[in-house]
Every structure is written in structure tokens, then in C-alpha cells.
Amino acid sequence: MTLSIEQQADIEAARAQSTATRRATVPALENMLYEAVPVLDHGFVRVIDYMGDDAAIVQAARVSYGKGTRHVTEDAGLIRYLMRHRHSTPFEMCEIKYHIKLPIFVARQWIRHRTANVNEYSARYSVMDREFYIPAPEHLAAQSVSNRQGRGDVLQGEEAATVLRLLREDAETCHTHYLAMLNENGTDPERQGLARELARMNLTLNTYTQWYWKTDLHNLLHFLSLRADPHAQYEIRVYADAMIRSVEAWVPLAMAAFREYRLGAFTFSAAMLAVLRRRLNGEAVRQENSGLSRREWLDMEAALSAQEGA
């Protein structure tokens, strides 16, 4: 990731400011404010603002006036209870705002999470930068033969080199034509240039965009449970991983409970629990007589194997 001199100066100026407040602050997250955490080749994640902390979750659950005389261990126990039983409202009392730079195709996947406030860089008003995501060779994989949404073996040799060349050439060519259609620099005084809102249609989906993304903790954790999962697409998973670090600094008790009951957990259906009970009673249960579909059976076995190997 490369920041311009102006961007770096803006970040340093923002980090140099300090404002007195009566509201709760979290020193660990304060230290991260505005700092750009690199993601992919040109992307980043920055925490811009936040509201609340672990105590705000507890306060909302108890509807109390303040922290009172409760101990941290009691707060941790309550947060774990709320997470375990999926009580969402107390976690909605905390909010966080990120500035994120990401490829357009990742943004289109990300925007499926509709429980956030989003304001994106507008190509109707501004010219898009000449920055494109080009995968590292180890992330250049073929289509999976068993998963329509996943990747298979990593491409090798000439095939990989050809794909990388096409990605670069196509992105560069389309952006060059985009600028030519705009005629922003007046290189051709006989032309007005195409409107920005139309010229943008020529950009490739690996072009970088930026947005401000604000959400509450409950919906952020739901986002992370899906996008930090090992099955998530790599290009969005690395953003989730970067955001997890900021959440750990912000609400460490809630994050520890989230890791225990969501990230590191597996939900068993009623039919799966019935299979487990039969196994505990000594019965040798097979998929054919389990009442589970083959996919459900494989998911259950994978979860159990992961726990045994942990």
C-alpha cells in the first residue's frame, strides 16, 4: 500500500489532535485512530471514530446509570451470556466508523451486508485513481470443481503468467480509454469529453474505490463471522482480519466471547444432536441411517474433526 504525501500528512495531522471528552474512550483503540492498516496491494482499513466500549454493552443489558461496583469478571460473564444466547440489542449500543480502500469487486460483495451506513467515493464527481488489484501468484487459483463459489488448485507457470498479464493489460487499457473519453486535461480542444458518470462504465472491477462504512457492533460481528471464515473469499477475508484487530482493541471482552461462541463454534441442528446422542450411546451411526443429507453429514464430521485436532 502506498499513501500519497498529502494523505500521510492528513493522517498525521488527525492523529496529532486531541479532544477532552466525558464519554468513554478506549486507549488501545485511540492509539489506532486514523492509522491506515495495509490490505492487499493498494488497500487499507482505518478506524475514524467509535462510540461505546465493553462497559456500554453491560450498561445497556442492565439498564444502569454507570459501571457501579461490578468487577470485570462479572462484566465478562454477562457479555459471554449475551453472546451465547444471541442477545443482540446490547451490542448495538456500540458503533464504529471505518475508512476503507478496496477493489470494486470486493465492494460489491461487501455491500450485500445492508446493515451499515455507507458513503462511497463518487466517480460521478471525481476521477478514479489509476490503481488496480493484481493478485499475488499464490492467490491465483482455478475454479473449484466441487464448490461453485470457491477456488481450486493454484495456477502455475505460463498459464499464471498469462492471467496476470491480461489482468494488468486490461486494467491499464481500460483506464487509459477512460481518461481519454473524459478529456479531463483538454488534450483535444475540439471535444468536450464524456460525462464522468458515463465514462466510469469502462473501468475494470479490480479498480480501487473507497468508502466510509459505519455500523454497530452486533452487525459488525455478524459481518466478521461470515467474512473472517476460512471459506470466505480471500480478498474480503483479509479486510475482515484487519478489522478484527481493531475490534480486539476496542471491545476485548466482547471479542473474546465472539471468538468462543461464534468464530470458534459450530451450530448443530436438531438432527445432528440426535446423531451425537446415538453415538454417545454406543451406536455406530452412518450417513445413510443418520437422517442427514450428505452435505450436512460432511459439515458435522468436519466440525468434529476440527475440534478433535484443536
Short mmCIF file of C-alpha atoms in Angstrom, two decimals:
data_model
loop_
_atom_site.label_atom_id
_atom_site.label_comp_id
_atom_site.label_asym_id
_atom_site.label_seq_id
_atom_site.Cartn_x
_atom_site.Cartn_y
_atom_site.Cartn_z
CA MET A 1 0.00 0.00 0.00
CA THR A 2 1.31 3.47 -0.92
CA LEU A 3 -0.10 6.65 0.59
CA SER A 4 0.48 9.97 -1.11
CA ILE A 5 2.38 12.70 0.74
CA GLU A 6 -0.90 14.59 1.15
CA GLN A 7 -2.71 11.53 2.57
CA GLN A 8 0.08 10.81 5.03
CA ALA A 9 0.13 14.46 6.12
CA ASP A 10 -3.64 14.37 6.70
CA ILE A 11 -3.32 11.21 8.80
CA GLU A 12 -0.51 12.66 10.89
CA ALA A 13 -2.47 15.88 11.45
CA ALA A 14 -5.55 13.94 12.55
CA ARG A 15 -3.53 11.75 14.90
CA ALA A 16 -1.85 14.82 16.42
CA GLN A 17 -5.18 16.27 17.55
CA SER A 18 -6.65 15.53 20.96
CA THR A 19 -10.04 16.50 22.39
CA ALA A 20 -11.20 16.36 26.01
CA THR A 21 -14.39 14.37 26.50
CA ARG A 22 -16.64 12.96 29.20
CA ARG A 23 -17.65 9.96 27.12
CA ALA A 24 -15.99 6.56 27.43
CA THR A 25 -12.79 6.10 25.44
CA VAL A 26 -10.60 3.06 24.85
CA PRO A 27 -6.85 3.84 24.94
CA ALA A 28 -5.90 0.83 22.81
CA LEU A 29 -8.25 1.94 20.03
CA GLU A 30 -7.36 5.61 20.46
CA ASN A 31 -3.79 4.62 19.56
CA MET A 32 -5.06 3.12 16.29
CA LEU A 33 -7.33 6.01 15.24
CA TYR A 34 -6.82 7.23 11.66
CA GLU A 35 -3.84 4.93 11.08
CA ALA A 36 -4.03 3.12 7.71
CA VAL A 37 -3.61 -0.65 8.07
CA PRO A 38 -2.43 -2.07 4.70
CA VAL A 39 -4.64 -4.65 3.00
CA LEU A 40 -3.94 -6.31 -0.39
CA ASP A 41 -1.64 -4.37 -2.71
CA HIS A 42 -3.15 -0.86 -2.54
CA GLY A 43 -5.97 -1.13 0.00
CA PHE A 44 -6.26 -0.16 3.64
CA VAL A 45 -8.57 -0.06 6.67
CA ARG A 46 -8.68 2.95 9.01
CA VAL A 47 -10.73 3.47 12.17
CA ILE A 48 -12.15 7.01 12.00
CA ASP A 49 -14.47 7.14 15.01
CA TYR A 50 -16.25 4.94 17.55
CA MET A 51 -18.81 5.10 20.34
CA GLY A 52 -19.04 2.85 23.39
CA ASP A 53 -16.92 0.08 24.86
CA ASP A 54 -17.37 -3.20 26.73
CA ALA A 55 -18.93 -1.30 29.63
CA ALA A 56 -21.57 0.17 27.30
CA ILE A 57 -22.72 -3.36 26.41
CA VAL A 58 -23.03 -4.25 30.09
CA GLN A 59 -24.70 -0.94 30.91
CA ALA A 60 -27.33 -1.45 28.20
CA ALA A 61 -28.02 -5.01 29.35
CA ARG A 62 -28.50 -3.91 32.96
CA VAL A 63 -30.04 -0.53 32.03
CA SER A 64 -27.86 1.01 34.73
CA TYR A 65 -26.57 4.54 35.20
CA GLY A 66 -22.92 3.63 35.29
CA LYS A 67 -20.37 0.93 35.86
CA GLY A 68 -21.27 0.63 39.54
CA THR A 69 -19.26 -1.74 41.71
CA ARG A 70 -19.28 -4.71 39.34
CA HIS A 71 -15.99 -6.46 38.67
CA VAL A 72 -14.53 -7.03 35.22
CA THR A 73 -15.03 -10.77 35.66
CA GLU A 74 -18.75 -10.19 36.20
CA ASP A 75 -18.91 -7.98 33.11
CA ALA A 76 -17.10 -10.65 31.11
CA GLY A 77 -19.53 -13.28 32.34
CA LEU A 78 -22.54 -11.18 31.34
CA ILE A 79 -21.10 -10.44 27.89
CA ARG A 80 -20.43 -14.14 27.38
CA TYR A 81 -24.02 -14.89 28.39
CA LEU A 82 -25.36 -12.29 25.95
CA MET A 83 -23.21 -13.68 23.14
CA ARG A 84 -24.03 -17.29 23.95
CA HIS A 85 -27.77 -16.66 23.90
CA ARG A 86 -27.57 -14.27 20.90
CA HIS A 87 -28.94 -11.20 22.64
CA SER A 88 -28.25 -8.57 20.01
CA THR A 89 -29.55 -5.24 21.37
CA PRO A 90 -26.81 -4.56 23.97
CA PHE A 91 -24.15 -4.97 21.26
CA GLU A 92 -25.98 -2.47 19.06
CA MET A 93 -25.14 0.27 21.60
CA CYS A 94 -21.55 0.36 20.32
CA GLU A 95 -20.75 1.83 16.91
CA ILE A 96 -17.62 2.21 14.81
CA LYS A 97 -16.76 4.03 11.58
CA TYR A 98 -14.10 2.85 9.13
CA HIS A 99 -12.46 4.40 6.08
CA ILE A 100 -11.76 1.55 3.68
CA LYS A 101 -9.99 1.39 0.33
CA LEU A 102 -10.87 -1.76 -1.61
CA PRO A 103 -11.30 -3.15 -5.15
CA ILE A 104 -14.72 -2.57 -6.69
CA PHE A 105 -15.49 -6.30 -6.96
CA VAL A 106 -14.86 -6.70 -3.22
CA ALA A 107 -17.05 -3.68 -2.51
CA ARG A 108 -19.91 -5.22 -4.49
CA GLN A 109 -19.66 -8.38 -2.39
CA TRP A 110 -19.33 -6.34 0.82
CA ILE A 111 -22.39 -4.17 0.15
CA ARG A 112 -24.58 -7.27 0.48
CA HIS A 113 -24.30 -6.56 4.21
CA ARG A 114 -27.05 -3.96 4.25
CA THR A 115 -26.96 -3.14 7.98
CA ALA A 116 -24.45 -0.30 7.76
CA ASN A 117 -24.24 3.34 6.71
CA VAL A 118 -22.07 3.71 3.60
CA ASN A 119 -20.78 6.66 1.63
CA GLU A 120 -18.59 5.73 -1.34
CA TYR A 121 -16.16 7.73 -3.43
CA SER A 122 -18.21 9.03 -6.35
CA ALA A 123 -16.96 8.55 -9.89
CA ARG A 124 -19.75 10.92 -10.97
CA TYR A 125 -17.88 13.81 -9.34
CA SER A 126 -14.25 12.69 -9.24
CA VAL A 127 -11.81 10.86 -11.50
CA MET A 128 -10.89 7.36 -10.34
CA ASP A 129 -7.23 6.75 -9.48
CA ARG A 130 -5.10 4.50 -11.64
CA GLU A 131 -4.80 1.76 -9.03
CA PHE A 132 -5.78 -1.85 -9.60
CA TYR A 133 -5.74 -5.02 -7.54
CA ILE A 134 -3.47 -7.65 -9.06
CA PRO A 135 -3.46 -10.94 -7.09
CA ALA A 136 -0.23 -12.34 -5.76
CA PRO A 137 0.71 -15.55 -7.63
CA GLU A 138 -0.20 -17.75 -4.66
CA HIS A 139 -3.78 -16.44 -4.76
CA LEU A 140 -4.25 -17.02 -8.48
CA ALA A 141 -6.31 -20.20 -8.47
CA ALA A 142 -8.53 -22.15 -10.85
CA GLN A 143 -12.25 -22.66 -10.36
CA SER A 144 -13.03 -25.37 -7.79
CA VAL A 145 -14.62 -28.49 -9.26
CA SER A 146 -16.61 -29.13 -6.06
CA ASN A 147 -17.60 -25.60 -5.00
CA ARG A 148 -19.14 -23.19 -7.48
CA GLN A 149 -18.17 -20.24 -5.28
CA GLY A 150 -14.64 -21.37 -4.46
CA ARG A 151 -11.14 -21.83 -5.78
CA GLY A 152 -9.21 -24.92 -6.65
CA ASP A 153 -5.55 -25.50 -7.36
CA VAL A 154 -3.20 -22.55 -7.79
CA LEU A 155 -2.33 -21.80 -11.41
CA GLN A 156 1.25 -22.48 -12.40
CA GLY A 157 3.82 -21.47 -14.97
CA GLU A 158 2.79 -19.95 -18.29
CA GLU A 159 -0.93 -20.07 -17.52
CA ALA A 160 -0.45 -18.00 -14.36
CA ALA A 161 1.82 -15.54 -16.17
CA THR A 162 -0.75 -15.12 -18.94
CA VAL A 163 -3.57 -14.41 -16.49
CA LEU A 164 -1.51 -11.83 -14.60
CA ARG A 165 -0.50 -10.15 -17.86
CA LEU A 166 -4.11 -9.96 -19.04
CA LEU A 167 -5.29 -8.54 -15.72
CA ARG A 168 -2.67 -5.78 -15.83
CA GLU A 169 -3.07 -5.01 -19.52
CA ASP A 170 -6.86 -4.92 -19.45
CA ALA A 171 -6.97 -2.68 -16.37
CA GLU A 172 -4.35 -0.30 -17.78
CA THR A 173 -6.01 -0.16 -21.22
CA CYS A 174 -9.50 0.44 -19.84
CA HIS A 175 -8.26 3.20 -17.54
CA THR A 176 -6.35 4.84 -20.38
CA HIS A 177 -9.51 4.81 -22.52
CA TYR A 178 -11.49 6.09 -19.51
CA LEU A 179 -9.21 9.12 -19.23
CA ALA A 180 -9.29 9.66 -22.99
CA MET A 181 -13.09 9.68 -23.00
CA LEU A 182 -13.13 12.19 -20.15
CA ASN A 183 -10.70 14.55 -21.90
CA GLU A 184 -10.05 15.98 -18.43
CA ASN A 185 -6.76 17.62 -19.41
CA GLY A 186 -8.19 19.21 -22.53
CA THR A 187 -5.72 17.37 -24.74
CA ASP A 188 -8.25 17.59 -27.54
CA PRO A 189 -9.72 21.13 -27.51
CA GLU A 190 -12.30 20.11 -30.10
CA ARG A 191 -14.00 17.70 -27.67
CA GLN A 192 -15.96 18.36 -24.51
CA GLY A 193 -15.29 14.87 -23.20
CA LEU A 194 -17.73 12.27 -21.99
CA ALA A 195 -19.54 12.81 -18.68
CA ARG A 196 -17.79 11.14 -15.72
CA GLU A 197 -20.93 9.22 -14.78
CA LEU A 198 -20.83 7.53 -18.21
CA ALA A 199 -17.08 7.13 -18.64
CA ARG A 200 -16.82 5.14 -15.40
CA MET A 201 -18.61 2.20 -17.03
CA ASN A 202 -15.34 1.39 -18.81
CA LEU A 203 -13.39 0.71 -15.60
CA THR A 204 -12.47 -2.84 -14.63
CA LEU A 205 -13.78 -4.32 -11.38
CA ASN A 206 -10.28 -4.56 -9.90
CA THR A 207 -10.09 -0.74 -9.84
CA TYR A 208 -9.85 0.57 -6.27
CA THR A 209 -12.66 2.56 -4.69
CA GLN A 210 -13.03 3.97 -1.17
CA TRP A 211 -15.83 4.41 1.31
CA TYR A 212 -16.75 5.32 4.84
CA TRP A 213 -18.54 2.38 6.49
CA LYS A 214 -20.28 2.83 9.84
CA THR A 215 -22.06 0.05 11.71
CA ASP A 216 -22.94 -1.13 15.20
CA LEU A 217 -21.05 -3.89 16.96
CA HIS A 218 -23.79 -6.50 16.57
CA ASN A 219 -23.86 -6.17 12.79
CA LEU A 220 -20.08 -5.85 12.59
CA LEU A 221 -19.68 -9.17 14.39
CA HIS A 222 -22.17 -10.75 12.01
CA PHE A 223 -20.10 -9.43 9.10
CA LEU A 224 -16.92 -10.82 10.64
CA SER A 225 -18.48 -14.21 11.36
CA LEU A 226 -19.10 -14.61 7.61
CA ARG A 227 -16.13 -12.81 6.10
CA ALA A 228 -13.41 -13.93 8.53
CA ASP A 229 -14.47 -17.53 7.99
CA PRO A 230 -11.85 -19.70 6.22
CA HIS A 231 -14.40 -20.38 3.46
CA ALA A 232 -14.82 -16.67 2.64
CA GLN A 233 -13.16 -15.26 -0.46
CA TYR A 234 -9.56 -14.34 0.30
CA GLU A 235 -9.86 -10.76 -0.94
CA ILE A 236 -12.61 -9.87 1.53
CA ARG A 237 -11.31 -12.11 4.31
CA VAL A 238 -8.10 -10.09 4.64
CA TYR A 239 -10.19 -6.96 5.25
CA ALA A 240 -12.15 -8.81 7.94
CA ASP A 241 -8.88 -9.93 9.54
CA ALA A 242 -7.63 -6.33 9.63
CA MET A 243 -10.90 -5.17 11.21
CA ILE A 244 -10.75 -7.90 13.85
CA ARG A 245 -7.55 -6.36 15.20
CA SER A 246 -9.34 -3.05 15.77
CA VAL A 247 -12.33 -4.79 17.41
CA GLU A 248 -9.98 -6.63 19.78
CA ALA A 249 -8.52 -3.27 20.84
CA TRP A 250 -11.98 -1.68 21.15
CA VAL A 251 -14.07 -4.30 22.98
CA PRO A 252 -11.73 -7.09 24.17
CA LEU A 253 -14.35 -8.80 26.36
CA ALA A 254 -16.93 -8.90 23.56
CA MET A 255 -14.31 -10.06 21.07
CA ALA A 256 -13.19 -12.89 23.35
CA ALA A 257 -16.81 -14.03 23.67
CA PHE A 258 -17.27 -13.73 19.92
CA ARG A 259 -14.24 -15.94 19.28
CA GLU A 260 -15.57 -18.51 21.75
CA TYR A 261 -19.20 -18.69 20.65
CA ARG A 262 -19.13 -17.63 17.00
CA LEU A 263 -15.75 -17.82 15.24
CA GLY A 264 -14.61 -20.95 17.04
CA ALA A 265 -18.00 -22.60 17.26
CA PHE A 266 -20.30 -24.73 15.10
CA THR A 267 -24.10 -24.81 15.33
CA PHE A 268 -25.56 -28.32 15.44
CA SER A 269 -29.06 -28.87 14.08
CA ALA A 270 -31.61 -30.95 15.99
CA ALA A 271 -30.90 -33.87 13.64
CA MET A 272 -27.15 -33.56 14.24
CA LEU A 273 -27.67 -33.55 18.01
CA ALA A 274 -29.74 -36.71 17.64
CA VAL A 275 -26.81 -38.35 15.82
CA LEU A 276 -24.41 -37.30 18.57
CA ARG A 277 -26.69 -38.74 21.25
CA ARG A 278 -26.87 -42.03 19.38
CA ARG A 279 -23.06 -42.08 19.13
CA LEU A 280 -22.73 -41.37 22.86
CA ASN A 281 -24.99 -44.36 23.48
CA GLY A 282 -22.56 -46.53 21.57
CA GLU A 283 -24.36 -46.77 18.24
CA ALA A 284 -22.27 -46.78 15.06
CA VAL A 285 -24.18 -44.19 13.03
CA ARG A 286 -23.58 -43.87 9.30
CA GLN A 287 -24.71 -41.13 6.98
CA GLU A 288 -27.18 -43.48 5.32
CA ASN A 289 -29.14 -44.05 8.55
CA SER A 290 -28.46 -40.69 10.20
CA GLY A 291 -31.31 -38.67 8.72
CA LEU A 292 -28.76 -36.10 7.48
CA SER A 293 -28.05 -35.13 3.91
CA ARG A 294 -24.55 -35.83 2.62
CA ARG A 295 -23.63 -32.13 2.91
CA GLU A 296 -24.93 -31.95 6.49
CA TRP A 297 -23.05 -35.11 7.38
CA LEU A 298 -19.79 -33.79 5.93
CA ASP A 299 -20.23 -30.45 7.71
CA MET A 300 -20.81 -32.19 11.04
CA GLU A 301 -17.84 -34.52 10.58
CA ALA A 302 -15.61 -31.61 9.58
CA ALA A 303 -16.63 -29.67 12.69
CA LEU A 304 -15.99 -32.63 14.97
CA SER A 305 -12.63 -33.37 13.35
CA ALA A 306 -11.58 -29.74 13.74
CA GLN A 307 -12.42 -29.84 17.44
CA GLU A 308 -10.57 -33.11 17.94
CA GLY A 309 -7.49 -31.68 16.24
CA ALA A 310 -7.58 -28.40 18.14
#
